Tab-separated table of C-alpha atoms in Angstrom:
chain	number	residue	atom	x	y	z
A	1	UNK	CA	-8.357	-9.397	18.677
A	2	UNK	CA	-7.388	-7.853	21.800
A	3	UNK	CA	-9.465	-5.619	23.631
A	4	UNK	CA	-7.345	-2.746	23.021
A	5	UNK	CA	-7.712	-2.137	19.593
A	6	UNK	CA	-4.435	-1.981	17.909
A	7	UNK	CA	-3.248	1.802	17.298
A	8	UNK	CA	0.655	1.928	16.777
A	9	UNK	CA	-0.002	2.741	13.116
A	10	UNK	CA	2.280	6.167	13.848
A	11	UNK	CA	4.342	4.868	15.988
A	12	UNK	CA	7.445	4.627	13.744
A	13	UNK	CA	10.945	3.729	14.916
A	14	UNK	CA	13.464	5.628	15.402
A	15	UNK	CA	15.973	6.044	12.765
A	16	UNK	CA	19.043	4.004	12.909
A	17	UNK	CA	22.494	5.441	12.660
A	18	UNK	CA	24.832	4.564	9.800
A	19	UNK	CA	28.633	5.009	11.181
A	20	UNK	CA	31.621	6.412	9.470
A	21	UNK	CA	34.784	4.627	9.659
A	22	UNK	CA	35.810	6.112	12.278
A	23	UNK	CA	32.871	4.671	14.519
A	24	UNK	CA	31.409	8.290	14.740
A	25	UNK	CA	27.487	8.469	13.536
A	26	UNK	CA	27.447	9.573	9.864
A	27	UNK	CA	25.776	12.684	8.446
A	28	UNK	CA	22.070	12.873	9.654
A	29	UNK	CA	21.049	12.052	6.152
A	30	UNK	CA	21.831	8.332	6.122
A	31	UNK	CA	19.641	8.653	8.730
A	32	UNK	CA	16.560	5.905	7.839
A	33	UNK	CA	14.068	4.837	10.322
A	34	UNK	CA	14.393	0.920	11.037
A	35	UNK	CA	11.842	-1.747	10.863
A	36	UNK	CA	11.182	-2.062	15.079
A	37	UNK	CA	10.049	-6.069	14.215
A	38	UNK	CA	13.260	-7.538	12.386
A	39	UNK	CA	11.535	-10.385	11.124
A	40	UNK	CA	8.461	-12.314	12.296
A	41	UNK	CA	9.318	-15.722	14.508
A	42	UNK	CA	8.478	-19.525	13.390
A	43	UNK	CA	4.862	-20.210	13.923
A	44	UNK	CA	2.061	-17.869	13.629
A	45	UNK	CA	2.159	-14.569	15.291
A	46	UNK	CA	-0.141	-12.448	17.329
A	47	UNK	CA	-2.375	-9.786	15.866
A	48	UNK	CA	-0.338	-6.883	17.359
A	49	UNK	CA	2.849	-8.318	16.173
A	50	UNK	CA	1.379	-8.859	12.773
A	51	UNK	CA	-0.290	-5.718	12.621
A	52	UNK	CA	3.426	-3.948	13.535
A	53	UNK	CA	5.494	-6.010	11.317
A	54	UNK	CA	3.243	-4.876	8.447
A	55	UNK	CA	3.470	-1.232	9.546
A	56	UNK	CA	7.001	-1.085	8.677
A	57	UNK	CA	7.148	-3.457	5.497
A	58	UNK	CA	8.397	-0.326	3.278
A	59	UNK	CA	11.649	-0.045	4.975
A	60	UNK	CA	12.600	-3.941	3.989
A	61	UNK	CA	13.639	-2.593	0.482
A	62	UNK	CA	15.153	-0.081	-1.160
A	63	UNK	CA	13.377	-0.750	-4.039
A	64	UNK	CA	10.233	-2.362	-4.997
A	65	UNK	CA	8.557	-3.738	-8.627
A	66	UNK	CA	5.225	-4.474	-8.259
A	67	UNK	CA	2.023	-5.421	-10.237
A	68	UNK	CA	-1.383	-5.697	-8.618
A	69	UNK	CA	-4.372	-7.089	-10.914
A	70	UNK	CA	-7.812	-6.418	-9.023
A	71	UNK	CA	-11.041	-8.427	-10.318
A	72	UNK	CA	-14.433	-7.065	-8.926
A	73	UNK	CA	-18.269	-8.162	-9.209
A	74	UNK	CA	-20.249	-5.684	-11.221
A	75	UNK	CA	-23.517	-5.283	-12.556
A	76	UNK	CA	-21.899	-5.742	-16.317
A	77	UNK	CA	-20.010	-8.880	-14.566
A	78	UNK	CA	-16.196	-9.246	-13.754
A	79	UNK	CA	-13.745	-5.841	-14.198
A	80	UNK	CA	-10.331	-6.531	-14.266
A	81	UNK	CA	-7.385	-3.711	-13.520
A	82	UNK	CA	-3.825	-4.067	-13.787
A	83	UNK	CA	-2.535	-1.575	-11.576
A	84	UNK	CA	2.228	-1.467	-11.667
A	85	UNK	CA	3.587	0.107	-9.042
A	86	UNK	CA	7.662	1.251	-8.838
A	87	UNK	CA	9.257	2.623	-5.773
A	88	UNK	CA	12.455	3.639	-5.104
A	89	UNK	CA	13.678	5.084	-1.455
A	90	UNK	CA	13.127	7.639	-0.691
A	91	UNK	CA	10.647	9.720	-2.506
A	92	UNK	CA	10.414	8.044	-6.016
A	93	UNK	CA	7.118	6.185	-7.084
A	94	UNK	CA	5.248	5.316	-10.312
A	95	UNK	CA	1.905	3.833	-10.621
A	96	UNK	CA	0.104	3.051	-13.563
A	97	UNK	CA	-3.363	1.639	-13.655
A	98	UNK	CA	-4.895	0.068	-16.990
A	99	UNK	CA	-8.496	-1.593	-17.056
A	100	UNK	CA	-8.040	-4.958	-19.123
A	101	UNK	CA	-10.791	-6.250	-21.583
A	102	UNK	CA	-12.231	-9.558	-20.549
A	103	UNK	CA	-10.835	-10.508	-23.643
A	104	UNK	CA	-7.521	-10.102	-22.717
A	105	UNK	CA	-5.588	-6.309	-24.192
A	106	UNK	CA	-5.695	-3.348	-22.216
A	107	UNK	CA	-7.551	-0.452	-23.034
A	108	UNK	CA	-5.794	2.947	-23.937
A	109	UNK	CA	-7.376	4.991	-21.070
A	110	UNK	CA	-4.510	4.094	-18.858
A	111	UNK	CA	-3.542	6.384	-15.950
A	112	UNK	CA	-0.311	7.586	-14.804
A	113	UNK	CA	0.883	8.531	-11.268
A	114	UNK	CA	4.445	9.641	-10.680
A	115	UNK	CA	6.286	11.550	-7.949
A	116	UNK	CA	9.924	12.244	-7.145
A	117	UNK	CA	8.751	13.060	-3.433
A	118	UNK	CA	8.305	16.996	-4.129
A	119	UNK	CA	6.089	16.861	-7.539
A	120	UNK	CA	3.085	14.484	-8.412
A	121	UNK	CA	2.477	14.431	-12.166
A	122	UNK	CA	-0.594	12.736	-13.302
A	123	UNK	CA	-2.174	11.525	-16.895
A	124	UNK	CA	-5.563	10.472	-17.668
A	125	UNK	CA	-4.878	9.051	-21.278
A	126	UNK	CA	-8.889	9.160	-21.955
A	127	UNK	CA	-9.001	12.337	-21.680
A	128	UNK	CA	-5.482	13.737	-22.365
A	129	UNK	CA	-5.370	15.422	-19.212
A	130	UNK	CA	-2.161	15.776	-17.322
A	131	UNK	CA	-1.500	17.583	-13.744
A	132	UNK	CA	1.655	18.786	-12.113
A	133	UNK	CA	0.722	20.067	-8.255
A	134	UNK	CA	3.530	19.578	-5.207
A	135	UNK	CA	2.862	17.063	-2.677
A	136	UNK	CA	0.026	16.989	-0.469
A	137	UNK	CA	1.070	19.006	2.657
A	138	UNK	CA	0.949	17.125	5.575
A	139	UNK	CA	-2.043	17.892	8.253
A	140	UNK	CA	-1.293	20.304	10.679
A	141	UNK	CA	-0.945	19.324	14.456
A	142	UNK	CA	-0.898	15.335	13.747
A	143	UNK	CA	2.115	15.344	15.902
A	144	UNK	CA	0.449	16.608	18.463
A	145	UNK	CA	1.705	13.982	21.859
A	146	UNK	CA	-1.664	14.432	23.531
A	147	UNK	CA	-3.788	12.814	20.611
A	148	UNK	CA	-4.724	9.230	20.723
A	149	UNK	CA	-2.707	6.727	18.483
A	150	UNK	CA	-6.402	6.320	16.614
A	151	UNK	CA	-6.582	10.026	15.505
A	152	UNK	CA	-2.642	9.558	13.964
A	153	UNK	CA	-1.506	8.624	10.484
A	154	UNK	CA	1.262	6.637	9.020
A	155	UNK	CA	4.116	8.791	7.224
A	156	UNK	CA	5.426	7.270	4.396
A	157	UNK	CA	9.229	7.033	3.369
A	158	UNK	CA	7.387	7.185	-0.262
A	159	UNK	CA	4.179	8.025	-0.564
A	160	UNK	CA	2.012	6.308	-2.946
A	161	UNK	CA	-1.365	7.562	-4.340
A	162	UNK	CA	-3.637	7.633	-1.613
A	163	UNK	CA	-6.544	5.463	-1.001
A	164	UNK	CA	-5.448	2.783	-3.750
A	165	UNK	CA	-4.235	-0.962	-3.493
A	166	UNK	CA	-0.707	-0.168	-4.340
A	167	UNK	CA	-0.721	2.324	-1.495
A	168	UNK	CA	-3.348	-0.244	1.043
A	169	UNK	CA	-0.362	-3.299	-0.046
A	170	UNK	CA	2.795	-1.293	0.868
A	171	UNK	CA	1.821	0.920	3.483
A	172	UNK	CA	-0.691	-1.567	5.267
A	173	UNK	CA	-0.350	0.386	8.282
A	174	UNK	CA	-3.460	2.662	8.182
A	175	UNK	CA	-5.545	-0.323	6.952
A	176	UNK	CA	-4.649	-2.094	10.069
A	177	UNK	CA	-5.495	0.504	12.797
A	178	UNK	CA	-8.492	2.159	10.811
A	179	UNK	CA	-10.248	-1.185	8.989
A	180	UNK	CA	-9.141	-4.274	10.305
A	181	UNK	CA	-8.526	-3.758	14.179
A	182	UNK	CA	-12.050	-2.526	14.178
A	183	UNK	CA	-13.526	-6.222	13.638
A	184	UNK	CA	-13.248	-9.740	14.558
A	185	UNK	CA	-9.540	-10.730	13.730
A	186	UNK	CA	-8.043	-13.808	13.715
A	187	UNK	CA	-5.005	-15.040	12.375
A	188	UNK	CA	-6.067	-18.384	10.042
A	189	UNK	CA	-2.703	-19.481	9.318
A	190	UNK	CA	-0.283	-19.898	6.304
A	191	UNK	CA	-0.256	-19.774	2.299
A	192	UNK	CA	1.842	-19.154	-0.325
A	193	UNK	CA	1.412	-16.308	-3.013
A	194	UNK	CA	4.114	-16.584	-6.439
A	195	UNK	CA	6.079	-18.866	-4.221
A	196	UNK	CA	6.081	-16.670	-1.261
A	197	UNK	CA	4.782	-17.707	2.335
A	198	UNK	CA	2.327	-15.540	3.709
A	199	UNK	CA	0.755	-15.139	7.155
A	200	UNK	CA	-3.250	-15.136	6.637
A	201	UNK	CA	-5.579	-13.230	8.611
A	202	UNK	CA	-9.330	-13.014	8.618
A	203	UNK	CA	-11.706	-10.066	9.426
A	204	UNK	CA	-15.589	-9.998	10.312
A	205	UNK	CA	-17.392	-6.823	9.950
A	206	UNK	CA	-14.512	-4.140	9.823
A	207	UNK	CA	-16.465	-0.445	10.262
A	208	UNK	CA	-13.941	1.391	8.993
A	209	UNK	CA	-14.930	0.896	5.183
A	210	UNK	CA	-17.597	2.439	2.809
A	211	UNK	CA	-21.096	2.829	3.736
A	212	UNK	CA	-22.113	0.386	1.195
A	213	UNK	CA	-20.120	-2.412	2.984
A	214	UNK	CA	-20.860	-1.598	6.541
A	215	UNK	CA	-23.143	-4.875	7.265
A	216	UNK	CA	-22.662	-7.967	9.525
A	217	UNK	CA	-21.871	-9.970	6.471
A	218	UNK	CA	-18.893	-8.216	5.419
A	219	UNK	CA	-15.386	-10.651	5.490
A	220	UNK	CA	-11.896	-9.721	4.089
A	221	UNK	CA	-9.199	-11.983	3.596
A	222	UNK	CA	-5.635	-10.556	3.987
A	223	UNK	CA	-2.058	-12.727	2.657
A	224	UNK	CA	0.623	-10.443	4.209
A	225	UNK	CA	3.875	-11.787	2.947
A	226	UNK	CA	5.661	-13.201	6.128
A	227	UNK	CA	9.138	-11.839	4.612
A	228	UNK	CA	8.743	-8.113	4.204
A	229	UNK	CA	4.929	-7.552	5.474
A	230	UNK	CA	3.649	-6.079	2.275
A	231	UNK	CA	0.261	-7.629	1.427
A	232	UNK	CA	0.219	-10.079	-1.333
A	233	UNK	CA	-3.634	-10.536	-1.789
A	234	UNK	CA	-6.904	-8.817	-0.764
A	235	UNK	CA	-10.064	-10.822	-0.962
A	236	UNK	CA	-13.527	-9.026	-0.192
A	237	UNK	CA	-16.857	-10.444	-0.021
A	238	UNK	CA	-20.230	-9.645	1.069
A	239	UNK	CA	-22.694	-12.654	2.265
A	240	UNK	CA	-20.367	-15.344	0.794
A	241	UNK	CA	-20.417	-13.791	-2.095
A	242	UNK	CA	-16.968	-12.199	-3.653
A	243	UNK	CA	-16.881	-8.776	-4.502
A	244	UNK	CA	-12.971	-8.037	-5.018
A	245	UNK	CA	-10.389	-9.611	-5.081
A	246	UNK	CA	-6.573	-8.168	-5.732
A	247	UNK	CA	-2.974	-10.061	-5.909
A	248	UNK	CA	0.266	-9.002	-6.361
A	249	UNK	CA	1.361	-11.443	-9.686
A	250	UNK	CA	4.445	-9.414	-9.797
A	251	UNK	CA	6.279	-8.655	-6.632
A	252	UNK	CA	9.948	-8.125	-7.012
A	253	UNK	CA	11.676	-5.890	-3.656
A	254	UNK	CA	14.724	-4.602	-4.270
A	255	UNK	CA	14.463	-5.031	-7.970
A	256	UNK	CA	16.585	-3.709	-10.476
A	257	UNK	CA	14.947	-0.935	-12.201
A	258	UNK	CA	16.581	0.915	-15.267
A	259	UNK	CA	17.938	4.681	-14.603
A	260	UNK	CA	14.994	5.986	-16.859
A	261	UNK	CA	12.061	4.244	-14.694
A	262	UNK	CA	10.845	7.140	-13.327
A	263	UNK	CA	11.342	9.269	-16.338
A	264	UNK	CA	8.104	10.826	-18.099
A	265	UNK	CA	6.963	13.310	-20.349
A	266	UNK	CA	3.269	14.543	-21.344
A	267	UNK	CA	1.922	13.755	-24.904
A	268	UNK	CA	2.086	16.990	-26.961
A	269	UNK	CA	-1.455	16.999	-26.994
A	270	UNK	CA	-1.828	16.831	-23.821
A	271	UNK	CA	-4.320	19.405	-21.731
A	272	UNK	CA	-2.727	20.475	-18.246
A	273	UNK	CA	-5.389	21.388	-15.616
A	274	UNK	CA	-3.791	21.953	-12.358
């Protein structure tokens, strides 16, 4: 890793300009930001350009379909989610997360995630709860010039729930600057996830993490696919020993989802809270 730790995380293009037919710029809402890396070159790249490429992997699709299972070590032995994740730019995302038995079924206290960019709607199925709350209002002041690139935060084109995988794999950016540029990085080489090439990089002893992990002994494993920059797999583990370990089996950008994928309605017996 360099010795400036990487901090670009909010440093997002500018937007590109879509032009009429007439070769004038089109109406400031085609307006989309653009990916600053195109696309990485042959050979593996540096940590910075890795790091940046990643940063913008959500604006290499319009769409996304996308199905993360996540196995963990636990005192009652291996837990297994299946977390599905929709997107559609800008503004629409679904994500529902169902613990599976070991014996294969999932259970029915699935939970449900969904916003059209202005209202998040959430149901616990366990407990019948549902919520309907606007967005999450973004911090004041973040834009400030004079803060460090370290104190900023990525801004979505669609947010996702925050602080979960679906949300770590497509907007990788904050993961980069806050967790892995704070270890040992190095980029290991290639693999191949679903058929997919990735670019593989290795951390020692990230500090931006949990308590519980903050030891000497902590490693992650990232597969960021070398197409669009989303990350494919996350592997975890603690003295050699695995702890977690999440893949994208299902990873279709720019799929073709049905008009009703984002559609949703509470169960009548549902309890609202908030």
């Amino acid at each position: 890793m360099p010795a400036r730790l990487w901090d670009r995380a909010s440093r997002l293009p500018a937007p590109s300009e879509r032009h009429g037919a007439d070769g004038h710029p089109a109406d400031s809402g085609d307006r989309r930001r653009r990916a600053e890396i195109v696309a990485l070159a042959s050979g593996l790249p540096t940590i910075a350009d890795l790091f940046t490429f990643m940063r913008d992997a959500e604006l290499r699709f319009s769409t996304l379909r996308m199905r993360i299972e996540q196995r963990t070590a636990t005192a009652d032995g291996e837990r297994l989610v299946s977390i599905e994740a929709l997107v559609r730019h800008p503004g629409d995302a679904k994500v529902t997360t169902t613990e599976v038995h070991a014996q294969g079924g999932a259970r029915a206290d699935y939970e449900i995630w969904i916003s059209d960019g202005t209202t998040v709607r959430t149901y616990a199925a366990r407990h019948r709860l549902g919520t309907t709350r606007p967005v999450r209002a973004v911090v004041a002041g973040l834009a400030d010039p004079d803060l460090p690139g370290s104190s900023k935060v990525y801004t979505p084109l669609t947010a996702l729930p925050m602080e979960t995988l679906p949300d770590t794999f497509v907007h990788p950016a904050g993961f980069c600057q806050n967790v892995l540029a704070t270890g040992r990085c190095w980029v290991a080489g290639t693999s191949s996830i679903g058929g997919r090439e990735t670019i593989v990089l290795e951390c020692d002893h990230p500090r931006g993490t949990e308590v519980w992990t903050d030891r000497p002994d902590y490693h992650l494993v990232v597969h960021a696919d070398r197409d669009t920059g989303v990350i494919l797999r996350l592997v975890e583990s603690i003295a050699g020993g695995r702890t977690r370990e999440a893949e994208a089996v299902v990873f279709e950008p720019n799929a073709a989802l049905a008009p009703t994928a984002f559609d949703f309605e509470f169960p009548p017996d549902t309890t609202t809270i908030y």
